[in-house]
Amino acid sequence: MMHFGLTDEQAMIRQTVREFAEREIAPLARHVDESGEFPAETFRKMAALDLMGLPFAEEWGGAGADAVSTAIAIEEVARCCGSTAIAYSAHIGLGSAPIAMFGNDEQKERFLKPAAQGKHMAAFGLTEPHAGSDAGATRTTAVLEGDEWVINGSKMWITNAPVAGHVIVTAVTDKEKGKKGISAIIIPGGTPGMTFGKPEEKMGLRGSVTTAIQLENVRVPKENLLGERGKGFIQFLQVLDGGRVGIGAMSVGLAQGAYEAAVQYARERESFGQPIGKHQSVANMIADMEVAVSAARLLVYQAAWLKQLGKPYTREAAVAKLYASEASEKVCRDAIQIMGGYGYSQEFPVERMYRDTRLLTIGEGTSEILRNVISHGVLGLR
């Protein structure tokens, strides 16, 4: 039997995060966007609500919430501010989740627990100048010298990098083994030899600090190897499944925010003696937006539900992220169209939402890569 309603816990999390986001995040969203200022104080307040480690076990500083609850939290943050949402999603899904999934107890105590408690942010360094969609082309290397890994290479487009208490990086540990020679290693923040480029000046999500990372003879204890040596490629594929659910949830939140603004405007703005929502062309756009947001939300929750059941969800995560991100872009664009010049103005949030959502068809798997993932799963052909 299938139940499409939220549990009491999930409904409570939605209410809690929505109230917090409307009170603490929404009033700062324009400033965060215009200044590019990382909203550190917001995350300290989120930590006080146990949101920074929402899906992780209480033993490791988390709240023990399920995957659907986590998607709901990301969605509600994104409804008010995309920059805050992507930093939050990356902290949980990319920077912290791999340690929860593959780390030993010592690593969880040292790295996951403070991240889950909100004492520091977390980051994941996968993308390189020559390894984006083809992440198996990683050139960063890690050589074991005695009891230390010596890491050299570079990463780019890394969310949270300079504000993170730790960065998980992928590196080649066995060159002759190809993808089976890639491992994941945890680098504590402030480690000598790890430096960051200037924050990228982006079209949207401007308050999310995104930089390149240079790794020059970075030395960390051999115990910082995450999971098994040579399993890094397999690990990050699993991590990206969860990350795609997070990006899908973020897409839903941005679309919901733009949709609500368009609905309010269509009710209040009058032309030719009546609310513009009574004009069929506008009413049809509102209807299409409702369909898109509702369908995207169901796909994201389905993927999250499969995740929390421990079932395979690679294809479902790809479907959810693909549909939600593309739907969000259209919903935000249509919201601007409905609002006309006001929608194009920075006085209203929809133009920011449109700029923010544009990344979501690119990051954590482009739409083109996701269509490959989906078609391979359907056809069984590679």
mmCIF file of C-alpha atoms in Angstrom:
data_model
loop_
_atom_site.group_PDB
_atom_site.id
_atom_site.type_symbol
_atom_site.label_atom_id
_atom_site.label_comp_id
_atom_site.label_asym_id
_atom_site.label_seq_id
_atom_site.Cartn_x
_atom_site.Cartn_y
_atom_site.Cartn_z
ATOM 1 C CA MET A 1 0.000 0.000 0.000
ATOM 2 C CA MET A 2 1.330 3.437 -0.918
ATOM 3 C CA HIS A 3 0.928 6.539 1.246
ATOM 4 C CA PHE A 4 1.420 9.930 -0.355
ATOM 5 C CA GLY A 5 1.050 11.962 2.828
ATOM 6 C CA LEU A 6 3.875 13.113 5.064
ATOM 7 C CA THR A 7 4.488 11.506 8.429
ATOM 8 C CA ASP A 8 3.995 13.631 11.526
ATOM 9 C CA GLU A 9 7.781 14.026 11.802
ATOM 10 C CA GLN A 10 8.134 15.078 8.160
ATOM 11 C CA ALA A 11 5.289 17.578 8.478
ATOM 12 C CA MET A 12 6.875 19.004 11.630
ATOM 13 C CA ILE A 13 10.216 19.410 9.865
ATOM 14 C CA ARG A 14 8.522 21.225 6.980
ATOM 15 C CA GLN A 15 6.768 23.590 9.372
ATOM 16 C CA THR A 16 9.893 24.179 11.468
ATOM 17 C CA VAL A 17 12.169 24.869 8.508
ATOM 18 C CA ARG A 18 9.579 26.973 6.676
ATOM 19 C CA GLU A 19 9.022 29.193 9.696
ATOM 20 C CA PHE A 20 12.762 29.522 10.261
ATOM 21 C CA ALA A 21 13.464 30.229 6.586
ATOM 22 C CA GLU A 22 10.770 32.897 6.332
ATOM 23 C CA ARG A 23 11.969 34.539 9.543
ATOM 24 C CA GLU A 24 15.758 34.250 9.236
ATOM 25 C CA ILE A 25 16.694 33.424 5.629
ATOM 26 C CA ALA A 26 14.263 35.278 3.360
ATOM 27 C CA PRO A 27 15.017 38.766 4.776
ATOM 28 C CA LEU A 28 18.725 38.270 4.021
ATOM 29 C CA ALA A 29 18.385 36.619 0.611
ATOM 30 C CA ARG A 30 18.753 39.766 -1.476
ATOM 31 C CA HIS A 31 21.759 40.953 0.556
ATOM 32 C CA VAL A 32 23.405 37.530 0.280
ATOM 33 C CA ASP A 33 22.906 37.610 -3.490
ATOM 34 C CA GLU A 34 24.090 41.172 -4.037
ATOM 35 C CA SER A 35 27.064 41.054 -1.676
ATOM 36 C CA GLY A 36 28.146 37.470 -2.325
ATOM 37 C CA GLU A 37 28.505 37.169 1.439
ATOM 38 C CA PHE A 38 28.480 33.620 2.810
ATOM 39 C CA PRO A 39 25.597 33.405 5.344
ATOM 40 C CA ALA A 40 27.659 31.988 8.217
ATOM 41 C CA GLU A 41 25.361 33.284 10.948
ATOM 42 C CA THR A 42 22.384 31.588 9.296
ATOM 43 C CA PHE A 43 24.135 28.244 9.499
ATOM 44 C CA ARG A 44 24.936 28.800 13.165
ATOM 45 C CA LYS A 45 21.229 29.316 13.775
ATOM 46 C CA MET A 46 20.401 26.223 11.722
ATOM 47 C CA ALA A 47 22.815 24.234 13.871
ATOM 48 C CA ALA A 48 20.859 25.273 16.957
ATOM 49 C CA LEU A 49 17.805 23.614 15.360
ATOM 50 C CA ASP A 50 19.781 20.402 14.646
ATOM 51 C CA LEU A 51 19.446 20.976 10.895
ATOM 52 C CA MET A 52 23.121 20.769 9.940
ATOM 53 C CA GLY A 53 23.280 17.032 10.618
ATOM 54 C CA LEU A 54 19.635 16.271 9.947
ATOM 55 C CA PRO A 55 19.989 12.792 8.353
ATOM 56 C CA PHE A 56 22.867 11.488 10.451
ATOM 57 C CA ALA A 57 22.731 9.276 13.519
ATOM 58 C CA GLU A 58 22.391 11.011 16.869
ATOM 59 C CA GLU A 59 25.538 9.187 17.965
ATOM 60 C CA TRP A 60 27.469 11.289 15.469
ATOM 61 C CA GLY A 61 25.832 14.611 16.212
ATOM 62 C CA GLY A 62 22.877 14.270 13.864
ATOM 63 C CA ALA A 63 19.108 14.296 14.288
ATOM 64 C CA GLY A 64 18.424 10.844 12.817
ATOM 65 C CA ALA A 65 15.858 12.116 10.307
ATOM 66 C CA ASP A 66 14.958 10.180 7.168
ATOM 67 C CA ALA A 67 15.867 11.029 3.577
ATOM 68 C CA VAL A 68 12.463 12.520 2.740
ATOM 69 C CA SER A 69 12.732 14.862 5.730
ATOM 70 C CA THR A 70 16.159 15.971 4.529
ATOM 71 C CA ALA A 71 14.789 16.684 1.046
ATOM 72 C CA ILE A 72 11.966 18.693 2.614
ATOM 73 C CA ALA A 73 14.431 20.773 4.637
ATOM 74 C CA ILE A 74 16.536 21.576 1.558
ATOM 75 C CA GLU A 75 13.378 22.421 -0.393
ATOM 76 C CA GLU A 76 12.156 24.844 2.258
ATOM 77 C CA VAL A 77 15.518 26.611 2.509
ATOM 78 C CA ALA A 78 15.668 26.937 -1.298
ATOM 79 C CA ARG A 79 12.164 28.409 -1.384
ATOM 80 C CA CYS A 80 13.660 31.443 0.358
ATOM 81 C CA CYS A 81 17.327 31.510 -0.732
ATOM 82 C CA GLY A 82 19.148 29.431 -3.329
ATOM 83 C CA SER A 83 22.619 30.376 -2.092
ATOM 84 C CA THR A 84 21.908 29.138 1.413
ATOM 85 C CA ALA A 85 20.265 25.997 0.064
ATOM 86 C CA ILE A 86 23.125 24.875 -2.154
ATOM 87 C CA ALA A 87 25.692 25.408 0.601
ATOM 88 C CA TYR A 88 23.430 23.431 2.947
ATOM 89 C CA SER A 89 22.828 20.638 0.442
ATOM 90 C CA ALA A 90 26.549 20.352 -0.352
ATOM 91 C CA HIS A 91 27.419 20.308 3.347
ATOM 92 C CA ILE A 92 25.068 17.414 4.045
ATOM 93 C CA GLY A 93 25.029 15.432 0.809
ATOM 94 C CA LEU A 94 28.601 15.816 -0.433
ATOM 95 C CA GLY A 95 30.835 16.885 2.426
ATOM 96 C CA SER A 96 29.332 14.877 5.285
ATOM 97 C CA ALA A 97 27.359 11.951 3.843
ATOM 98 C CA PRO A 98 30.434 10.115 2.453
ATOM 99 C CA ILE A 99 31.866 9.875 5.971
ATOM 100 C CA ALA A 100 28.551 8.576 7.303
ATOM 101 C CA MET A 101 28.440 6.046 4.459
ATOM 102 C CA PHE A 102 32.049 4.868 4.256
ATOM 103 C CA GLY A 103 33.911 6.232 7.269
ATOM 104 C CA ASN A 104 35.054 4.337 10.331
ATOM 105 C CA ASP A 105 34.113 5.349 13.869
ATOM 106 C CA GLU A 106 37.274 7.387 14.367
ATOM 107 C CA GLN A 107 36.603 9.390 11.189
ATOM 108 C CA LYS A 108 32.983 9.913 12.177
ATOM 109 C CA GLU A 109 34.021 11.185 15.592
ATOM 110 C CA ARG A 110 36.705 13.476 14.186
ATOM 111 C CA PHE A 111 35.010 14.834 11.068
ATOM 112 C CA LEU A 112 31.329 13.907 10.800
ATOM 113 C CA LYS A 113 30.318 14.798 14.344
ATOM 114 C CA PRO A 114 31.497 18.437 14.322
ATOM 115 C CA ALA A 115 30.058 18.910 10.822
ATOM 116 C CA ALA A 116 26.704 17.459 11.891
ATOM 117 C CA GLN A 117 26.709 19.696 14.958
ATOM 118 C CA GLY A 118 27.315 22.704 12.731
ATOM 119 C CA LYS A 119 30.710 23.479 14.212
ATOM 120 C CA HIS A 120 32.106 23.616 10.688
ATOM 121 C CA MET A 121 30.979 23.280 7.086
ATOM 122 C CA ALA A 122 31.989 20.363 4.888
ATOM 123 C CA ALA A 123 33.035 20.141 1.229
ATOM 124 C CA PHE A 124 33.674 17.513 -1.432
ATOM 125 C CA GLY A 125 36.384 17.988 -4.070
ATOM 126 C CA LEU A 126 35.621 15.940 -7.171
ATOM 127 C CA THR A 127 35.618 18.207 -10.234
ATOM 128 C CA GLU A 128 38.950 19.123 -11.845
ATOM 129 C CA PRO A 129 39.940 21.275 -14.832
ATOM 130 C CA HIS A 130 40.098 18.106 -16.961
ATOM 131 C CA ALA A 131 37.564 15.972 -15.085
ATOM 132 C CA GLY A 132 33.986 17.214 -14.942
ATOM 133 C CA SER A 133 31.338 14.911 -16.356
ATOM 134 C CA ASP A 134 34.147 12.403 -16.934
ATOM 135 C CA ALA A 135 35.092 12.212 -13.265
ATOM 136 C CA GLY A 136 37.094 9.061 -13.915
ATOM 137 C CA ALA A 137 39.692 11.276 -15.614
ATOM 138 C CA THR A 138 40.912 12.513 -12.217
ATOM 139 C CA ARG A 139 44.534 13.733 -12.307
ATOM 140 C CA THR A 140 45.023 14.619 -8.637
ATOM 141 C CA THR A 141 47.379 12.059 -7.102
ATOM 142 C CA ALA A 142 47.947 10.710 -3.608
ATOM 143 C CA VAL A 143 51.142 8.791 -2.856
ATOM 144 C CA LEU A 144 51.598 6.881 0.385
ATOM 145 C CA GLU A 145 54.913 7.850 1.965
ATOM 146 C CA GLY A 146 55.377 6.063 5.255
ATOM 147 C CA ASP A 147 52.345 6.862 7.385
ATOM 148 C CA GLU A 148 51.166 9.795 5.278
ATOM 149 C CA TRP A 149 49.370 10.461 2.027
ATOM 150 C CA VAL A 150 51.073 13.137 -0.053
ATOM 151 C CA ILE A 151 48.478 14.775 -2.295
ATOM 152 C CA ASN A 152 49.109 16.919 -5.373
ATOM 153 C CA GLY A 153 46.684 18.318 -7.903
ATOM 154 C CA SER A 154 43.823 20.756 -8.272
ATOM 155 C CA LYS A 155 40.067 20.860 -7.951
ATOM 156 C CA MET A 156 37.590 23.439 -9.205
ATOM 157 C CA TRP A 157 34.004 24.595 -8.663
ATOM 158 C CA ILE A 158 34.081 23.320 -5.076
ATOM 159 C CA THR A 159 31.187 24.575 -2.953
ATOM 160 C CA ASN A 160 32.051 25.564 0.646
ATOM 161 C CA ALA A 161 35.773 24.897 0.082
ATOM 162 C CA PRO A 162 37.376 27.843 1.929
ATOM 163 C CA VAL A 163 34.873 27.760 4.810
ATOM 164 C CA ALA A 164 34.992 23.995 5.327
ATOM 165 C CA GLY A 165 36.434 22.263 8.350
ATOM 166 C CA HIS A 166 37.281 19.347 6.093
ATOM 167 C CA VAL A 167 37.348 18.610 2.384
ATOM 168 C CA ILE A 168 36.965 15.121 0.952
ATOM 169 C CA VAL A 169 38.987 14.811 -2.258
ATOM 170 C CA THR A 170 39.264 12.117 -4.875
ATOM 171 C CA ALA A 171 42.781 11.229 -5.977
ATOM 172 C CA VAL A 172 44.585 8.603 -8.012
ATOM 173 C CA THR A 173 46.376 6.210 -5.661
ATOM 174 C CA ASP A 174 47.150 3.492 -8.233
ATOM 175 C CA LYS A 175 47.761 4.927 -11.708
ATOM 176 C CA GLU A 176 47.816 1.617 -13.552
ATOM 177 C CA LYS A 177 44.325 0.640 -12.373
ATOM 178 C CA GLY A 178 42.329 3.407 -14.048
ATOM 179 C CA LYS A 179 39.045 4.152 -12.291
ATOM 180 C CA LYS A 180 39.767 1.334 -9.850
ATOM 181 C CA GLY A 181 42.831 3.265 -8.750
ATOM 182 C CA ILE A 182 40.899 6.293 -7.467
ATOM 183 C CA SER A 183 40.497 6.744 -3.713
ATOM 184 C CA ALA A 184 38.829 9.278 -1.416
ATOM 185 C CA ILE A 185 40.843 11.046 1.278
ATOM 186 C CA ILE A 186 39.788 13.511 3.985
ATOM 187 C CA ILE A 187 41.836 16.711 4.270
ATOM 188 C CA PRO A 188 41.264 18.802 7.419
ATOM 189 C CA GLY A 189 40.782 22.520 6.875
ATOM 190 C CA GLY A 190 43.957 24.511 7.351
ATOM 191 C CA THR A 191 46.256 21.686 6.263
ATOM 192 C CA PRO A 192 49.515 23.146 4.863
ATOM 193 C CA GLY A 193 49.693 23.007 1.075
ATOM 194 C CA MET A 194 45.926 23.290 0.523
ATOM 195 C CA THR A 195 45.099 26.736 -0.835
ATOM 196 C CA PHE A 196 42.024 28.234 -2.440
ATOM 197 C CA GLY A 197 41.442 30.448 -5.445
ATOM 198 C CA LYS A 198 39.342 33.587 -5.317
ATOM 199 C CA PRO A 199 35.593 33.005 -5.032
ATOM 200 C CA GLU A 200 33.994 32.551 -8.431
ATOM 201 C CA GLU A 201 31.812 35.419 -9.633
ATOM 202 C CA LYS A 202 28.717 33.544 -10.722
ATOM 203 C CA MET A 203 25.474 34.304 -12.512
ATOM 204 C CA GLY A 204 23.493 33.110 -9.502
ATOM 205 C CA LEU A 205 23.920 31.423 -6.122
ATOM 206 C CA ARG A 206 26.321 34.246 -5.370
ATOM 207 C CA GLY A 207 26.323 33.776 -1.607
ATOM 208 C CA SER A 208 27.538 30.210 -1.984
ATOM 209 C CA VAL A 209 31.323 30.410 -1.851
ATOM 210 C CA THR A 210 32.764 28.398 -4.741
ATOM 211 C CA THR A 211 36.493 28.199 -5.419
ATOM 212 C CA ALA A 212 39.285 26.186 -6.943
ATOM 213 C CA ILE A 213 41.568 24.204 -4.638
ATOM 214 C CA GLN A 214 45.301 23.802 -5.132
ATOM 215 C CA LEU A 215 46.934 20.809 -3.453
ATOM 216 C CA GLU A 216 50.712 21.033 -3.265
ATOM 217 C CA ASN A 217 52.440 18.318 -1.263
ATOM 218 C CA VAL A 218 49.513 18.156 1.130
ATOM 219 C CA ARG A 219 50.265 15.603 3.833
ATOM 220 C CA VAL A 220 47.580 13.835 5.843
ATOM 221 C CA PRO A 221 47.740 10.664 7.972
ATOM 222 C CA LYS A 222 47.138 7.403 6.137
ATOM 223 C CA GLU A 223 44.149 6.948 8.464
ATOM 224 C CA ASN A 224 42.380 9.709 6.515
ATOM 225 C CA LEU A 225 41.717 7.313 3.640
ATOM 226 C CA LEU A 226 37.925 7.160 3.383
ATOM 227 C CA GLY A 227 36.689 3.631 2.846
ATOM 228 C CA GLU A 228 38.843 1.217 0.890
ATOM 229 C CA ARG A 229 41.775 2.127 -1.309
ATOM 230 C CA GLY A 230 40.732 2.112 -4.959
ATOM 231 C CA LYS A 231 37.009 2.357 -4.155
ATOM 232 C CA GLY A 232 36.753 6.128 -4.512
ATOM 233 C CA PHE A 233 35.114 6.055 -7.947
ATOM 234 C CA ILE A 234 32.391 3.655 -6.817
ATOM 235 C CA GLN A 235 31.922 5.655 -3.636
ATOM 236 C CA PHE A 236 31.404 9.003 -5.322
ATOM 237 C CA LEU A 237 28.883 7.517 -7.751
ATOM 238 C CA GLN A 238 26.829 6.496 -4.716
ATOM 239 C CA VAL A 239 27.373 9.893 -3.126
ATOM 240 C CA LEU A 240 26.188 11.656 -6.286
ATOM 241 C CA ASP A 241 22.917 9.718 -6.200
ATOM 242 C CA GLY A 242 22.129 11.317 -2.861
ATOM 243 C CA GLY A 243 23.447 14.667 -4.024
ATOM 244 C CA ARG A 244 21.099 14.581 -6.998
ATOM 245 C CA VAL A 245 18.146 14.121 -4.675
ATOM 246 C CA GLY A 246 19.349 17.229 -2.841
ATOM 247 C CA ILE A 247 19.622 19.243 -6.060
ATOM 248 C CA GLY A 248 16.181 17.985 -7.066
ATOM 249 C CA ALA A 249 14.789 19.181 -3.737
ATOM 250 C CA MET A 250 16.486 22.522 -4.191
ATOM 251 C CA SER A 251 14.946 22.792 -7.670
ATOM 252 C CA VAL A 252 11.503 22.171 -6.202
ATOM 253 C CA GLY A 253 12.036 24.833 -3.552
ATOM 254 C CA LEU A 254 13.133 27.511 -6.012
ATOM 255 C CA ALA A 255 10.245 26.640 -8.330
ATOM 256 C CA GLN A 256 7.794 26.771 -5.423
ATOM 257 C CA GLY A 257 9.024 30.210 -4.409
ATOM 258 C CA ALA A 258 8.698 31.580 -7.936
ATOM 259 C CA TYR A 259 5.308 29.918 -8.412
ATOM 260 C CA GLU A 260 3.929 31.465 -5.224
ATOM 261 C CA ALA A 261 5.121 34.909 -6.289
ATOM 262 C CA ALA A 262 3.486 34.495 -9.706
ATOM 263 C CA VAL A 263 0.189 33.306 -8.207
ATOM 264 C CA GLN A 264 0.036 36.254 -5.827
ATOM 265 C CA TYR A 265 0.807 38.680 -8.642
ATOM 266 C CA ALA A 266 -1.790 37.090 -10.953
ATOM 267 C CA ARG A 267 -4.442 37.549 -8.261
ATOM 268 C CA GLU A 268 -3.577 41.151 -7.410
ATOM 269 C CA ARG A 269 -2.439 42.731 -10.681
ATOM 270 C CA GLU A 270 -5.298 44.009 -12.824
ATOM 271 C CA SER A 271 -5.490 44.735 -16.527
ATOM 272 C CA PHE A 272 -8.530 45.503 -18.660
ATOM 273 C CA GLY A 273 -10.593 45.768 -15.486
ATOM 274 C CA GLN A 274 -9.864 42.355 -13.979
ATOM 275 C CA PRO A 275 -7.067 40.359 -12.314
ATOM 276 C CA ILE A 276 -4.630 39.116 -14.925
ATOM 277 C CA GLY A 277 -5.172 35.591 -13.604
ATOM 278 C CA LYS A 278 -8.566 35.686 -15.297
ATOM 279 C CA HIS A 279 -6.910 35.976 -18.698
ATOM 280 C CA GLN A 280 -6.674 32.496 -20.147
ATOM 281 C CA SER A 281 -3.060 32.816 -21.266
ATOM 282 C CA VAL A 282 -1.926 33.669 -17.722
ATOM 283 C CA ALA A 283 -4.244 31.119 -16.105
ATOM 284 C CA ASN A 284 -2.845 28.384 -18.344
ATOM 285 C CA MET A 285 0.706 29.309 -17.363
ATOM 286 C CA ILE A 286 -0.241 29.083 -13.685
ATOM 287 C CA ALA A 287 -1.811 25.665 -14.292
ATOM 288 C CA ASP A 288 1.314 24.408 -16.058
ATOM 289 C CA MET A 289 3.462 25.688 -13.199
ATOM 290 C CA GLU A 290 1.316 23.833 -10.660
ATOM 291 C CA VAL A 291 1.672 20.608 -12.651
ATOM 292 C CA ALA A 292 5.445 21.017 -12.993
ATOM 293 C CA VAL A 293 6.089 21.763 -9.316
ATOM 294 C CA SER A 294 3.819 18.957 -8.119
ATOM 295 C CA ALA A 295 5.342 16.383 -10.470
ATOM 296 C CA ALA A 296 8.886 17.424 -9.587
ATOM 297 C CA ARG A 297 8.161 17.168 -5.871
ATOM 298 C CA LEU A 298 6.713 13.665 -6.221
ATOM 299 C CA LEU A 299 9.735 12.471 -8.214
ATOM 300 C CA VAL A 300 12.154 13.883 -5.651
ATOM 301 C CA TYR A 301 10.268 12.372 -2.721
ATOM 302 C CA GLN A 302 10.094 9.012 -4.494
ATOM 303 C CA ALA A 303 13.871 8.944 -4.945
ATOM 304 C CA ALA A 304 14.382 10.002 -1.317
ATOM 305 C CA TRP A 305 11.931 7.334 -0.149
ATOM 306 C CA LEU A 306 13.820 4.620 -2.035
ATOM 307 C CA LYS A 307 17.053 5.900 -0.524
ATOM 308 C CA GLN A 308 15.740 5.656 3.009
ATOM 309 C CA LEU A 309 14.505 2.117 2.328
ATOM 310 C CA GLY A 310 18.021 1.149 1.266
ATOM 311 C CA LYS A 311 16.871 0.218 -2.239
ATOM 312 C CA PRO A 312 18.671 1.073 -5.497
ATOM 313 C CA TYR A 313 17.698 4.561 -6.614
ATOM 314 C CA THR A 314 20.330 5.656 -9.125
ATOM 315 C CA ARG A 315 17.875 5.926 -12.000
ATOM 316 C CA GLU A 316 15.156 7.490 -9.867
ATOM 317 C CA ALA A 317 17.606 10.082 -8.538
ATOM 318 C CA ALA A 318 18.637 10.924 -12.096
ATOM 319 C CA VAL A 319 15.000 11.194 -13.219
ATOM 320 C CA ALA A 320 14.134 13.414 -10.261
ATOM 321 C CA LYS A 321 17.100 15.721 -10.676
ATOM 322 C CA LEU A 322 16.674 15.979 -14.458
ATOM 323 C CA TYR A 323 12.966 16.719 -14.388
ATOM 324 C CA ALA A 324 13.001 18.974 -11.330
ATOM 325 C CA SER A 325 15.923 21.117 -12.488
ATOM 326 C CA GLU A 326 14.525 21.632 -15.986
ATOM 327 C CA ALA A 327 11.019 22.235 -14.640
ATOM 328 C CA SER A 328 12.352 24.742 -12.119
ATOM 329 C CA GLU A 329 14.076 26.756 -14.813
ATOM 330 C CA LYS A 330 10.845 26.959 -16.821
ATOM 331 C CA VAL A 331 8.704 27.792 -13.795
ATOM 332 C CA CYS A 332 11.049 30.604 -12.773
ATOM 333 C CA ARG A 333 11.165 31.919 -16.338
ATOM 334 C CA ASP A 334 7.367 31.841 -16.615
ATOM 335 C CA ALA A 335 7.033 33.605 -13.265
ATOM 336 C CA ILE A 336 9.098 36.469 -14.668
ATOM 337 C CA GLN A 337 6.910 36.508 -17.786
ATOM 338 C CA ILE A 338 3.722 36.710 -15.736
ATOM 339 C CA MET A 339 5.114 39.535 -13.606
ATOM 340 C CA GLY A 340 6.491 41.413 -16.612
ATOM 341 C CA GLY A 341 8.822 44.281 -15.778
ATOM 342 C CA TYR A 342 8.388 43.664 -12.056
ATOM 343 C CA GLY A 343 9.614 40.109 -12.503
ATOM 344 C CA TYR A 344 12.720 41.399 -14.258
ATOM 345 C CA SER A 345 13.413 43.880 -11.476
ATOM 346 C CA GLN A 346 15.710 43.094 -8.572
ATOM 347 C CA GLU A 347 13.060 44.521 -6.263
ATOM 348 C CA PHE A 348 11.304 41.155 -6.550
ATOM 349 C CA PRO A 349 12.866 37.733 -5.874
ATOM 350 C CA VAL A 350 11.900 35.855 -9.031
ATOM 351 C CA GLU A 351 14.766 37.164 -11.160
ATOM 352 C CA ARG A 352 17.172 35.932 -8.472
ATOM 353 C CA MET A 353 15.434 32.571 -8.374
ATOM 354 C CA TYR A 354 15.778 32.299 -12.140
ATOM 355 C CA ARG A 355 19.505 33.028 -11.977
ATOM 356 C CA ASP A 356 19.924 30.615 -9.073
ATOM 357 C CA THR A 357 18.083 27.740 -10.700
ATOM 358 C CA ARG A 358 20.108 27.974 -13.913
ATOM 359 C CA LEU A 359 23.003 26.071 -12.353
ATOM 360 C CA LEU A 360 20.861 23.113 -11.390
ATOM 361 C CA THR A 361 20.798 21.577 -14.865
ATOM 362 C CA ILE A 362 24.618 21.634 -14.773
ATOM 363 C CA GLY A 363 25.894 20.782 -11.286
ATOM 364 C CA GLU A 364 26.019 17.211 -9.931
ATOM 365 C CA GLY A 365 25.337 15.756 -13.338
ATOM 366 C CA THR A 366 24.389 17.787 -16.396
ATOM 367 C CA SER A 367 21.041 17.129 -18.021
ATOM 368 C CA GLU A 368 22.900 15.413 -20.843
ATOM 369 C CA ILE A 369 24.754 13.053 -18.480
ATOM 370 C CA LEU A 370 21.538 12.304 -16.604
ATOM 371 C CA ARG A 371 19.809 11.330 -19.820
ATOM 372 C CA ASN A 372 22.678 8.895 -20.389
ATOM 373 C CA VAL A 373 22.250 7.470 -16.886
ATOM 374 C CA ILE A 374 18.514 7.042 -17.403
ATOM 375 C CA SER A 375 18.749 5.524 -20.880
ATOM 376 C CA HIS A 376 21.475 3.104 -19.810
ATOM 377 C CA GLY A 377 19.285 1.971 -16.935
ATOM 378 C CA VAL A 378 16.275 1.512 -19.188
ATOM 379 C CA LEU A 379 18.006 -0.129 -22.156
ATOM 380 C CA GLY A 380 20.782 -1.993 -20.396
ATOM 381 C CA LEU A 381 23.128 -0.923 -23.205
ATOM 382 C CA ARG A 382 26.508 0.749 -22.733
#
